[in-house]
Coordinates of C-alpha atoms in Angstrom, one line a residue:
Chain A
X997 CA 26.0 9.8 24.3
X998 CA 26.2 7.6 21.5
X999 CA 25.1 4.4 23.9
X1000 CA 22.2 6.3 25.5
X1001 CA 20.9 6.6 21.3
X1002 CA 21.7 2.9 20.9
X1003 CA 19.8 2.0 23.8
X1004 CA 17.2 4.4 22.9
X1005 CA 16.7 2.7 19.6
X1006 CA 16.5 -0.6 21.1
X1007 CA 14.2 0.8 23.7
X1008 CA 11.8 1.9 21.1
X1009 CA 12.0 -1.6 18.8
X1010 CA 11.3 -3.5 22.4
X1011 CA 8.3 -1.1 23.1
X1012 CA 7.4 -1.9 19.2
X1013 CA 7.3 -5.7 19.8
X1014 CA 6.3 -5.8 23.0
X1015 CA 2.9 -4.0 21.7
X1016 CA 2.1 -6.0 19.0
X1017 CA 3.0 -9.6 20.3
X1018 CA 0.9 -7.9 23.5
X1019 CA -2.1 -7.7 21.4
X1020 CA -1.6 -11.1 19.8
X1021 CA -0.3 -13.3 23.4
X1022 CA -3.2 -11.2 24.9
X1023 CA -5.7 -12.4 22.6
X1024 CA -5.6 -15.9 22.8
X1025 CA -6.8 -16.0 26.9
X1026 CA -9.8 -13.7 26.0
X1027 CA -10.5 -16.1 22.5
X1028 CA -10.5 -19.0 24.4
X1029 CA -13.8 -18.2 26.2
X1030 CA -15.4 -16.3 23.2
X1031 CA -14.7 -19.4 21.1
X1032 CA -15.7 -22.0 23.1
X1033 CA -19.1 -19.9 23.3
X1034 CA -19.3 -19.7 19.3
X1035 CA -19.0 -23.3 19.0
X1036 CA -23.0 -23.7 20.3
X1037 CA -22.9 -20.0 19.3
X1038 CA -22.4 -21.0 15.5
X1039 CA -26.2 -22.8 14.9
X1040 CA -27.8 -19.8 16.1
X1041 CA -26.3 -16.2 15.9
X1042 CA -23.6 -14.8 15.7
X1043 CA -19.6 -15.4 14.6
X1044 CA -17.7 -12.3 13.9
X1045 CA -16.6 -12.9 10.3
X1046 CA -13.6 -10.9 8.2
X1047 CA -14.5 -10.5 4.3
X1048 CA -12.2 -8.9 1.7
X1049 CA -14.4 -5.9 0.4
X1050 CA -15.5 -5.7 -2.9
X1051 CA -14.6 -2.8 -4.9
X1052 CA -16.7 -0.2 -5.2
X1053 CA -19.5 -2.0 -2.9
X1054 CA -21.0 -0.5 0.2
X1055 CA -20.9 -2.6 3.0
X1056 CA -25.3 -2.1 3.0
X1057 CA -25.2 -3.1 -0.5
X1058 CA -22.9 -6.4 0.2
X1059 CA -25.5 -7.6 3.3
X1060 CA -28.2 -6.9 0.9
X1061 CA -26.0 -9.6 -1.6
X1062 CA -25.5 -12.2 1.0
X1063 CA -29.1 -12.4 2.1
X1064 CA -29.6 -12.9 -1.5
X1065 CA -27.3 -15.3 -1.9
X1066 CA -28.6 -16.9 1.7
X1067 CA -32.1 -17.5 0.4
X1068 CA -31.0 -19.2 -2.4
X1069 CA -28.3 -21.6 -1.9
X1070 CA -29.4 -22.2 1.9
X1071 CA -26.0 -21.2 3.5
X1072 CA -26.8 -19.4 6.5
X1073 CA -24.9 -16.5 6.0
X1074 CA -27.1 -14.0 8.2
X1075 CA -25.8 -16.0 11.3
X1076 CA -22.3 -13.9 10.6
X1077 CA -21.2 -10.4 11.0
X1078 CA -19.3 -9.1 8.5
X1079 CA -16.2 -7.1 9.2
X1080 CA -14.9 -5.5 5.8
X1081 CA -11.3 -5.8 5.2
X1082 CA -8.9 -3.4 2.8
X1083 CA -6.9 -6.7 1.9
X1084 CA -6.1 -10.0 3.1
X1085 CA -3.0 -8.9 5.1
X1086 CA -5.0 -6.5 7.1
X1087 CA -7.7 -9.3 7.6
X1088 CA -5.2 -11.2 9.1
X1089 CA -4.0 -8.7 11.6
X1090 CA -7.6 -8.1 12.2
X1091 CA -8.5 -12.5 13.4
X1092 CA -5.0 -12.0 14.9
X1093 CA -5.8 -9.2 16.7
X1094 CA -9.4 -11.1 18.0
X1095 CA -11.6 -8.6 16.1
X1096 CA -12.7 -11.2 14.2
X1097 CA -13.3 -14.9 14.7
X1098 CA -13.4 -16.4 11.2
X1099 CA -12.4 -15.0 7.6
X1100 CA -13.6 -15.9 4.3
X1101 CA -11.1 -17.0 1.8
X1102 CA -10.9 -19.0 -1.4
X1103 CA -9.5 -22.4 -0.6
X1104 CA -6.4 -22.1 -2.7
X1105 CA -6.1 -19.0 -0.4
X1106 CA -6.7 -20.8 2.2
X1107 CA -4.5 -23.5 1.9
X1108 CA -1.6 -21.3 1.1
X1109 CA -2.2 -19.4 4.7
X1110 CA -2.1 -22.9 6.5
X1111 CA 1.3 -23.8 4.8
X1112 CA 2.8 -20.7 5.9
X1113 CA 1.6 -19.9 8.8
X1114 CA 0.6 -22.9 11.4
X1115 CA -1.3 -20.6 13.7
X1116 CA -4.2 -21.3 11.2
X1117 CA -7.0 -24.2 10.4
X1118 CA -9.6 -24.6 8.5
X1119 CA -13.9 -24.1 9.8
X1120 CA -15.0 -27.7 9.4
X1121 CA -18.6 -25.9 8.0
X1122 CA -19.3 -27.8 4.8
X1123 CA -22.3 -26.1 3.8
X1124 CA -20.0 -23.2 3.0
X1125 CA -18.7 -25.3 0.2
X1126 CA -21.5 -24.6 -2.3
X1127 CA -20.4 -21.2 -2.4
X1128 CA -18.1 -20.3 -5.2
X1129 CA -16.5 -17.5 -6.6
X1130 CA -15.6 -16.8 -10.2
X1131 CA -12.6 -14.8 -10.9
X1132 CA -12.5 -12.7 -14.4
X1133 CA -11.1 -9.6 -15.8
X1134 CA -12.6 -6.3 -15.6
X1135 CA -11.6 -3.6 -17.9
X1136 CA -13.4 0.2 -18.6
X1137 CA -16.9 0.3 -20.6
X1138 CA -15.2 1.8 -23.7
X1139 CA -12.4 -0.7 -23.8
X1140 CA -15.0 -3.0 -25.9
X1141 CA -12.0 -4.0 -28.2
X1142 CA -9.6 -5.0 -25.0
X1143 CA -12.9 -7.4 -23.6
X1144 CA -13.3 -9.0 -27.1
X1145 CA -10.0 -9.7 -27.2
X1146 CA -9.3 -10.9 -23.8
X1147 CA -12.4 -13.3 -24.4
X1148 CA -11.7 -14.6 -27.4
X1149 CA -8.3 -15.9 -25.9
X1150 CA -10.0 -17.3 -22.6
X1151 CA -12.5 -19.1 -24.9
X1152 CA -9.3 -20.4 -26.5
X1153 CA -7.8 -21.6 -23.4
X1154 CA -10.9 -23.5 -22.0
X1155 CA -11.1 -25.1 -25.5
X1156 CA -7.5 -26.8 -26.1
X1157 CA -7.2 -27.4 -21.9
X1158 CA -5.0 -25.4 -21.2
X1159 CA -6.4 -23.3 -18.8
X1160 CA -7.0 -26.4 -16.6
X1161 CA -3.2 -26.8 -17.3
X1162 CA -2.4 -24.1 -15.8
X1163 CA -4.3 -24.1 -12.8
X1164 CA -3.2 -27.5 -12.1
X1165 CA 0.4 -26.2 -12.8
X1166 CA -0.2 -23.0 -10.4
X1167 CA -2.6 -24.0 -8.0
X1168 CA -3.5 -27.2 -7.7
X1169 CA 0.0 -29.2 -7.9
X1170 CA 1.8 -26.4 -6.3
X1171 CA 3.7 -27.6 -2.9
X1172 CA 1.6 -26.1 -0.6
X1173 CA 4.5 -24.2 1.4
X1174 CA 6.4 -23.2 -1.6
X1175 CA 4.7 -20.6 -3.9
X1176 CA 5.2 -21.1 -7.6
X1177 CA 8.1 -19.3 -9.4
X1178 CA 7.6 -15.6 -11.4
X1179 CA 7.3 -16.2 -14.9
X1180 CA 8.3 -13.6 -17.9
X1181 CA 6.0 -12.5 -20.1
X1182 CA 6.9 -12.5 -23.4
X1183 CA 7.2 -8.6 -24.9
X1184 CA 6.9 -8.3 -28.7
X1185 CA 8.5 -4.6 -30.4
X1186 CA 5.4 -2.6 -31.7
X1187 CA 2.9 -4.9 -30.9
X1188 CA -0.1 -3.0 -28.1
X1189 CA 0.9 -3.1 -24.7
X1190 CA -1.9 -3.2 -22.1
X1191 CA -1.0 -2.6 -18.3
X1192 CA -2.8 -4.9 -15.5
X1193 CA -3.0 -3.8 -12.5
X1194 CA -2.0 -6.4 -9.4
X1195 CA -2.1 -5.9 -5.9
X1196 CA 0.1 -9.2 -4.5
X1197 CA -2.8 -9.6 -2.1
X1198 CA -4.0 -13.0 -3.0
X1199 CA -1.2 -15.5 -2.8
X1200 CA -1.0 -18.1 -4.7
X1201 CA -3.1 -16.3 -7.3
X1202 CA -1.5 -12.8 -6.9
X1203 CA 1.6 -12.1 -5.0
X1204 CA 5.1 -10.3 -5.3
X1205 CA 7.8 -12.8 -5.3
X1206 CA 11.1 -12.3 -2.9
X1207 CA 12.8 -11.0 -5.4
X1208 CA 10.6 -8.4 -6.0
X1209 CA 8.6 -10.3 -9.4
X1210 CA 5.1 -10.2 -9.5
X1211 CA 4.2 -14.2 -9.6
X1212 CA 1.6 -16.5 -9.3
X1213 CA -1.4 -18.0 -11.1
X1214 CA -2.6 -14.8 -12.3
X1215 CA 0.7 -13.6 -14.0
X1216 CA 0.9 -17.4 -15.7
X1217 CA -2.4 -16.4 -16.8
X1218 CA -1.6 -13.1 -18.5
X1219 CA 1.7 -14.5 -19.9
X1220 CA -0.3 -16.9 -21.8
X1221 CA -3.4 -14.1 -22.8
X1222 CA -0.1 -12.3 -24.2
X1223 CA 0.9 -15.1 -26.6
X1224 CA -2.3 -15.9 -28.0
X1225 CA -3.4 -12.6 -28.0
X1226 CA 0.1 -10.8 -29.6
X1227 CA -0.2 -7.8 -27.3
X1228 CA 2.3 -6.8 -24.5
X1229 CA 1.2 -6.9 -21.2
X1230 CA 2.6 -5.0 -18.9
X1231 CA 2.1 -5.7 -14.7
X1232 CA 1.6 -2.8 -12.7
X1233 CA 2.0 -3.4 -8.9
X1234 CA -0.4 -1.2 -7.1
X1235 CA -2.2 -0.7 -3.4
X1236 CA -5.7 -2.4 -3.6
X1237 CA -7.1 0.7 -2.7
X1238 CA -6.5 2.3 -6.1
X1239 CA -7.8 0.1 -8.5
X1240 CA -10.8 1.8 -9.2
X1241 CA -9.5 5.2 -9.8
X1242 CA -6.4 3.8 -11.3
X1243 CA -8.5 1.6 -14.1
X1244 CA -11.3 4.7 -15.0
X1245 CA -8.3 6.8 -15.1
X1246 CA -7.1 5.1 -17.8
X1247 CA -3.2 4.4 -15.8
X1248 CA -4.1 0.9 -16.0
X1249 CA -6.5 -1.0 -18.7
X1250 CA -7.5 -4.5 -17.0
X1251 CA -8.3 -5.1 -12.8
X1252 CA -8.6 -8.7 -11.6
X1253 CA -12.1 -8.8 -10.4
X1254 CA -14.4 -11.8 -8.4
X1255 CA -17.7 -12.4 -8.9
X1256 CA -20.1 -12.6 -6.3
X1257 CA -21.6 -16.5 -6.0
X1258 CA -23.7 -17.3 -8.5
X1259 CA -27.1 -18.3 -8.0
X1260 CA -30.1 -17.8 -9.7
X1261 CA -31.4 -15.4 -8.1
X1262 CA -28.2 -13.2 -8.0
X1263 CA -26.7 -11.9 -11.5
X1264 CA -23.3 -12.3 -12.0
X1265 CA -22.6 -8.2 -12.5
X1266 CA -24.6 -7.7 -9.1
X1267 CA -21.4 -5.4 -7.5
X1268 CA -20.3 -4.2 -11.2
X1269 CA -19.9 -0.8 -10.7
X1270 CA -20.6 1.5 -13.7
X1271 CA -18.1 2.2 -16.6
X1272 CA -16.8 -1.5 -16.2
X1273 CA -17.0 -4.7 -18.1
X1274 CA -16.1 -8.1 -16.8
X1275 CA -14.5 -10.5 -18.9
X1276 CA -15.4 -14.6 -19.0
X1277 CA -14.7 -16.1 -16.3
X1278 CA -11.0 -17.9 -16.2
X1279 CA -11.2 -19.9 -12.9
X1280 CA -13.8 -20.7 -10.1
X1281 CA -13.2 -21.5 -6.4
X1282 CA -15.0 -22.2 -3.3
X1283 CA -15.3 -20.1 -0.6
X1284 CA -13.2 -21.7 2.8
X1285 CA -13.3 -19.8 6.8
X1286 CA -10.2 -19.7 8.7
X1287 CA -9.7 -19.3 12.5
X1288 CA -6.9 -19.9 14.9
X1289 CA -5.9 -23.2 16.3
X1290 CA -6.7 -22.6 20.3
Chain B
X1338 CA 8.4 -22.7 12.8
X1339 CA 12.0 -21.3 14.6
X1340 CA 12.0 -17.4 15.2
X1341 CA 15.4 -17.4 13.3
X1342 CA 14.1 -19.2 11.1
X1343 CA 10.5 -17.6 10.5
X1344 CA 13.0 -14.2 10.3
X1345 CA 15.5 -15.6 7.4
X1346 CA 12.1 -16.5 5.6
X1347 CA 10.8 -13.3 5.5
X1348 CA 13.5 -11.0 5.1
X1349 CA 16.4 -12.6 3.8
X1350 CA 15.3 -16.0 1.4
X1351 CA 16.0 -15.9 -2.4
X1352 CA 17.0 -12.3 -1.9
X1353 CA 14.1 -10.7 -0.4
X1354 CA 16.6 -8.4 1.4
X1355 CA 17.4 -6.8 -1.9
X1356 CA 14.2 -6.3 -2.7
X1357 CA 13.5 -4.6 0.6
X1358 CA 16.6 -2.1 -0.1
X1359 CA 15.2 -1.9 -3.8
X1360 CA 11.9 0.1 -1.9
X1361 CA 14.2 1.4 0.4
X1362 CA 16.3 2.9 -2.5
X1363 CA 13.1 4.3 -4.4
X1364 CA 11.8 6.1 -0.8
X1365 CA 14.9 7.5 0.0
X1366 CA 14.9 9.2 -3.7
X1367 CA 11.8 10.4 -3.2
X1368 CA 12.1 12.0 -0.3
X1369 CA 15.7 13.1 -1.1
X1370 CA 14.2 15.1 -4.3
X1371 CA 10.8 15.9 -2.7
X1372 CA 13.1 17.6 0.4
X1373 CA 15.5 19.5 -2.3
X1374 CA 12.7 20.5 -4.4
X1375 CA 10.0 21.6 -1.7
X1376 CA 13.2 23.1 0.2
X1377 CA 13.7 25.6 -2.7
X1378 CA 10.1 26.4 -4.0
X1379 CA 9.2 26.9 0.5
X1380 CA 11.5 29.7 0.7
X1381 CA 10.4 31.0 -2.7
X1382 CA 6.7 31.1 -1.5
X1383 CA 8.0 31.9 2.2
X1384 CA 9.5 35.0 0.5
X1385 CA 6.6 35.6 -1.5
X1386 CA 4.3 35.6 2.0
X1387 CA 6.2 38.3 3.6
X1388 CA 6.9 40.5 0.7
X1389 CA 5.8 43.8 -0.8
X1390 CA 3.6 42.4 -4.1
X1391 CA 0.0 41.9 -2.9
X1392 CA -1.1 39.4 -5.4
X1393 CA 1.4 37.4 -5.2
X1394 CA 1.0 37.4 -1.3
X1395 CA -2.4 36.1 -1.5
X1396 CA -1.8 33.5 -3.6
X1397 CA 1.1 32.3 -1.3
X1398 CA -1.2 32.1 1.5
X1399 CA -4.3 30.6 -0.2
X1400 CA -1.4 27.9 -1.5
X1401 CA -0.2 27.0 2.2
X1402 CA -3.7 26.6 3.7
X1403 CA -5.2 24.5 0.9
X1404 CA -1.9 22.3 0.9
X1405 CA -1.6 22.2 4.7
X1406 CA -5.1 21.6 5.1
X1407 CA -5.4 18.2 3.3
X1408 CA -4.1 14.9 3.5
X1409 CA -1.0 14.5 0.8
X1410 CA -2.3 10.8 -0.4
X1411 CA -5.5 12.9 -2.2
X1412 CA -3.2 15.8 -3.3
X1413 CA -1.1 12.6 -5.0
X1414 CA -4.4 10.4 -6.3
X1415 CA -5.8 13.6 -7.6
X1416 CA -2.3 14.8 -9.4
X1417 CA -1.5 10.9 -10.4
X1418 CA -5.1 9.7 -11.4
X1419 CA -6.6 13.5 -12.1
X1420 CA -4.1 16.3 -13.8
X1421 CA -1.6 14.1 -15.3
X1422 CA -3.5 10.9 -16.1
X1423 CA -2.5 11.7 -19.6
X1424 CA 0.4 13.4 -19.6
X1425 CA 2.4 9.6 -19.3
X1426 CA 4.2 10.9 -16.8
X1427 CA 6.4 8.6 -14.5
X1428 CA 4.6 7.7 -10.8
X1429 CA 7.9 8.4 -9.4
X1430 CA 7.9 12.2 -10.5
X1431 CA 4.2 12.7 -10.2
X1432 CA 5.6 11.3 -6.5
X1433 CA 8.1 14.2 -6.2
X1434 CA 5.9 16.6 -7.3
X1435 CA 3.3 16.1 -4.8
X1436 CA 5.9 16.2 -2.0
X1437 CA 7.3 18.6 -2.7
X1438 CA 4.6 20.6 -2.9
X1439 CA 3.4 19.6 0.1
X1440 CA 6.8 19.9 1.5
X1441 CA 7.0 23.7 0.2
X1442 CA 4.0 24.4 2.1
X1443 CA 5.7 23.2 5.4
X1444 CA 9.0 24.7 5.0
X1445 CA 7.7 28.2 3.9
X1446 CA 5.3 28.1 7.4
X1447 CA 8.3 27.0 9.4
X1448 CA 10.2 29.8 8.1
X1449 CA 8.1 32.5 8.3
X1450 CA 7.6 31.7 12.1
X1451 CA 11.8 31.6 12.2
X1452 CA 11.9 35.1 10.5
X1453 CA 9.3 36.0 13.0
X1454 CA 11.1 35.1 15.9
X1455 CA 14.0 37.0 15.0
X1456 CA 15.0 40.6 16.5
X1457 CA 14.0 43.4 13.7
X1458 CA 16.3 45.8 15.1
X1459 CA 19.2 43.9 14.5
X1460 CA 18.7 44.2 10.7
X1461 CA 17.7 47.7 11.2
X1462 CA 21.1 48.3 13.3
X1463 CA 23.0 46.8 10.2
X1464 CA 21.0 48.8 7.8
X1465 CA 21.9 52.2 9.9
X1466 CA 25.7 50.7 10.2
X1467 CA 26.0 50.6 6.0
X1468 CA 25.6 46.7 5.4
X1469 CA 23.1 47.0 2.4
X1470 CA 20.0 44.8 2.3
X1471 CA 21.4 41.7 1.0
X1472 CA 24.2 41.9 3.2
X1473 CA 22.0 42.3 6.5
X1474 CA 20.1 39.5 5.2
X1475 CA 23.6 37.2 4.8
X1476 CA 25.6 38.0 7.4
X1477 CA 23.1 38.9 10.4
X1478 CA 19.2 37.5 9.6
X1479 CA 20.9 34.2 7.6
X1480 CA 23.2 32.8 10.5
X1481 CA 20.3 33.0 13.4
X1482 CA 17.4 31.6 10.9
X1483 CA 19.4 28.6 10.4
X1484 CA 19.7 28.1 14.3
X1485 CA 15.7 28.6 14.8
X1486 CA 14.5 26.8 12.0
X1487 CA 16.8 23.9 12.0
X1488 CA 15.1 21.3 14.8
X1489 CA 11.7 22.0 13.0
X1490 CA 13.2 21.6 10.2
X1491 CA 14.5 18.5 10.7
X1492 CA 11.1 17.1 12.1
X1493 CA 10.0 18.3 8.5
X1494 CA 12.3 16.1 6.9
X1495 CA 11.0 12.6 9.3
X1496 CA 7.8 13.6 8.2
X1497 CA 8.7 13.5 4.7
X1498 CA 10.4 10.2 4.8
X1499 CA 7.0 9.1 6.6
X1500 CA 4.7 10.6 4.2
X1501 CA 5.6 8.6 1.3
X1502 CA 5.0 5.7 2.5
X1503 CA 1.4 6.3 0.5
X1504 CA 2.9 5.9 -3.0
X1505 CA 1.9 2.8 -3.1
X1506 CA -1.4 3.9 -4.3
X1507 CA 0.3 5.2 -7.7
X1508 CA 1.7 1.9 -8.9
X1509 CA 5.1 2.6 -7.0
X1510 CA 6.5 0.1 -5.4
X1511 CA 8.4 1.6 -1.8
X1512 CA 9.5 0.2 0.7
X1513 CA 6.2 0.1 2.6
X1514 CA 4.6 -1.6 -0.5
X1515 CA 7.8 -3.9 -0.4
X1516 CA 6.3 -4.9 3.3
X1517 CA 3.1 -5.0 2.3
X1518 CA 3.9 -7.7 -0.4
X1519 CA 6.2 -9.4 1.8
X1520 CA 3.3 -9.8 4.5
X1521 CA 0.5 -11.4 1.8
X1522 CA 3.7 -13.8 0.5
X1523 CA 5.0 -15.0 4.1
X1524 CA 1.2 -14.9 5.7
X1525 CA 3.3 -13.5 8.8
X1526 CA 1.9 -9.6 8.6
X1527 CA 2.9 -8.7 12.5
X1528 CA 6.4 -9.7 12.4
X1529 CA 7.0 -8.0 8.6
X1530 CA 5.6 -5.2 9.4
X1531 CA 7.4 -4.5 12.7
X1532 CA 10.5 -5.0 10.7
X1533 CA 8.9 -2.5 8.3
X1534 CA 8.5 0.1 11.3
X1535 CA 12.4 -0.7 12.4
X1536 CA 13.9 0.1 9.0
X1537 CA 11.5 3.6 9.4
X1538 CA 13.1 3.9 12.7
X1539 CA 16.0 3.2 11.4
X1540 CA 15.9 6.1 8.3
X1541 CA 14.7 8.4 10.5
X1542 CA 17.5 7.9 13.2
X1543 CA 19.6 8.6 10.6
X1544 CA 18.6 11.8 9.9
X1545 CA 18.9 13.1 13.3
X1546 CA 22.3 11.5 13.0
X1547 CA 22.9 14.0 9.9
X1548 CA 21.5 16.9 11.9
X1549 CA 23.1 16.3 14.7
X1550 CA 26.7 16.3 13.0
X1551 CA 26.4 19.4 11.2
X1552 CA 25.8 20.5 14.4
X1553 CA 28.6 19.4 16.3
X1554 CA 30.7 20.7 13.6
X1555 CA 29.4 24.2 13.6
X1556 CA 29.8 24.8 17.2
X1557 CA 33.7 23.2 17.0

């Protein structure tokens, strides 16, 4: 009796694998083909694309931005379509899986995937390179105070360098298959404490270190707004999906947000939804595609 | 990268392990209390549906349909990020409250259909042989509920366990947030989360385990 369970269990685990490397050994026969026909494919139509959705953004409202940005900074985006992703993780299953050919990362994204996981290489497109992203703070309308305040001590940052520092420190210098250690944030009695919301989605900016710590650039970041700014900050870990209701709701007073590239033509607070403020931006990266080594 | 090796990465290095039994800790109390809680209040409203009091009747009924009817991760946004946004209430008891409302809703269904399927007369044969109500109800209704109503039951309690693996959208950090984190650190998401699935598997075989013991151990 007690066998026929084991071997039941183990029954079930094997069908479990077997499905999921299925998918993914499966895959790679019927990318072969679909890949060698996107490489003459890529100057004139169409290479399925992941993105990380933007909050609060239809995806209408997102193709309108890229053509926007298209016209201006030349960087044919049209020739892609976009798949929307919840969060990187699920992007990954989704090139994995062959739903996608490419996804769109930040390069220190980018190059943290390709330490850790060799299945991955970079799209030698350089255009794509005059894209950047800025990343600030968002926080509700009415939190006016909590923007000033947050500014003032980015301002301060840029000024004396050590923002740069920092993302040298966290980023740049990091060993590419190591991520950078958790770091405590200093918690002073009675002073304000603000909660920030992170979703450990966006190694090495934002992730949740083995031990269970959120870590990365982003946490350096806010232990640092904390000490020049004498309030406590508290993180938050929460699914990406909730930021929205969790920030209006008031559970949680600053979001990490990205703006959209910024050209001319497109204003920064293009995808702001209503009842939010952005912060300064505190760092800026360029937009890299993935795809699987064949 | 080595298999083994890709594996002691993911789940064991620096003591990811312990954080993955941290979640698994903070889903098992969840759904521990959820079950307890939702266990108690179903056979309240269970009662409550097949009593006397009209009023009260309706609003049992109106309670299960609206609960049963919609998905538990709105029923938990709306009571985290809604009704007690300001009340500074923990996520993990905002958590067990939602389940075990939910839960309620579940077990008072499955008992009603249990009390259905039993045979009136008996009670009425115990009534006419001088066993007073609550007697009839102990010694004869009691004994034969808990036979029907235990494999649904039980299937009620997996789904629990299952269920909260949502909480993550209220700043809780479970074990399927645990995964979830561990997949965006290790960039390995199939692997992490099939280990995810096995630990499930693993909860919910444990359960039928429990079940299946108690009963062994009645019928010895």
């Amino acid at each position: 009796m007690k066998l026929k369970k084991i071997a039941k269990v183990l029954l079930s685990c094997l069908v479990a694998g077997a499905l999921f490397t299925g998918c993914g050994g499966g895959d790679k026969p019927a990318d072969k083909p679909a890949d060698t026909g996107d490489k003459p494919a890529a100057s004139t139509g169409n290479v399925k694309l992941g993105m990380i959705s933007h909050l609060n953004v239809t995806e209408q409202k997102m193709d309108e931005i890229l053509k926007m940005v298209e016209e201006e900074s030349n960087v044919p985006l049209t020739n892609f379509t976009v798949t929307y992703y919840d969060n990187l993780k699920l992007m990954q299953m989704g090139i994995e899986s062959g739903s996608v050919d490419q996804i769109s990362l930040y390069t220190s994204v980018a190059d943290y995937v390709i330490a850790n996981n060799d299945k991955y290489e970079k799209v030698s497109d350089l255009t794509l390179k005059n894209l950047s992203d800025t990343f600030c703070f968002a926080v509700r309308k009415d939190d006016a105070a909590l923007k000033a305040d947050l500014d003032k001590a980015l301002d301060a940052m840029k000024a004396d360098g050590s923002l740069d520092k920092l993302a040298k420190e966290y980023i740049t210098d990091v060993d590419k298959g190591t991520a950078p250690p958790a770091i405590e944030i200093p918690m002073t009695d009675g002073a304000q404490t603000i909660k920030v919301g992170v979703t450990g989605d966006l190694p090495p900016l934002d992730y949740v270190s083995a031990d269970g710590k959120a870590a990365g650039f982003n946490t350096a970041l806010l232990a640092e707004v904390a000490k020049r700014s004498g309030k406590n900050i508290e993180i938050v870990d929460i699914d990406s999906g909730a930021r929205a209701a969790a920030l209006s709701s008031g559970q949680i007073d600053v979001i990490f947000w990205v703006v959209v590239p910024t050209v001319s033509k497109v204003p920064a607070d293009i995808d702001k939804p209503e009842g939010v403020e952005l912060s300064n931006p505190y760092f800026k990266d360029n937009i890299e595609h993935l795809k699987l080594k064949k | 990268m080595e298999f083994a090796d890709l594996l002691y990465k993911i789940f064991l290095k620096d003591g990811g392990w312990l954080t993955i039994l941290n979640g698994l800790w903070v889903t098992v109390q969840i759904s521990a209390l959820s079950l307890l809680l939702g266990t108690v209040l179903g056979s309240l409203l269970c009662f409550f549906r097949l009593g006397k009091i009209k009023p009260l009747k309706i609003v049992a009924q109106v309670y299960i349909s609206i609960i049963r009817g919609s998905p538990v991760l709105m029923l938990l946004m709306l009571l985290f990020y809604g009704v007690f946004a300001r009340q500074g209430l923990s996520p993990i008891l905002v958590a067990v409250i939602t389940f075990s409302m939910h839960t309620a809703a579940h077990v008072a269904e499955l008992l009603r259909s249990a009390l259905m399927a039993l045979d009136k007369g008996q009670v009425e044969a115990a009534r006419t042989l001088g066993f007073s109500k609550w007697q009839a109800f102990k010694l004869v209704t009691f004994p034969q509920l808990v036979r029907i109503a235990k494999p649904v039951y039980q299937s009620t309690v997996v789904n629990l366990i299952q269920w909260t693996s949502v909480v993550g959208y209220v700043t809780i950090t479970d074990l399927t947030r645990v995964i979830n984190n561990i997949a965006s650190r290790t960039m390995q998401p199939m692997i992490t989360i099939i280990g995810g699935m096995i630990i499930y598997l693993a909860l919910s075989y444990l359960v039928y385990g429990i079940f299946h013991w108690t009963d062994r151990r009645r019928t010895q």
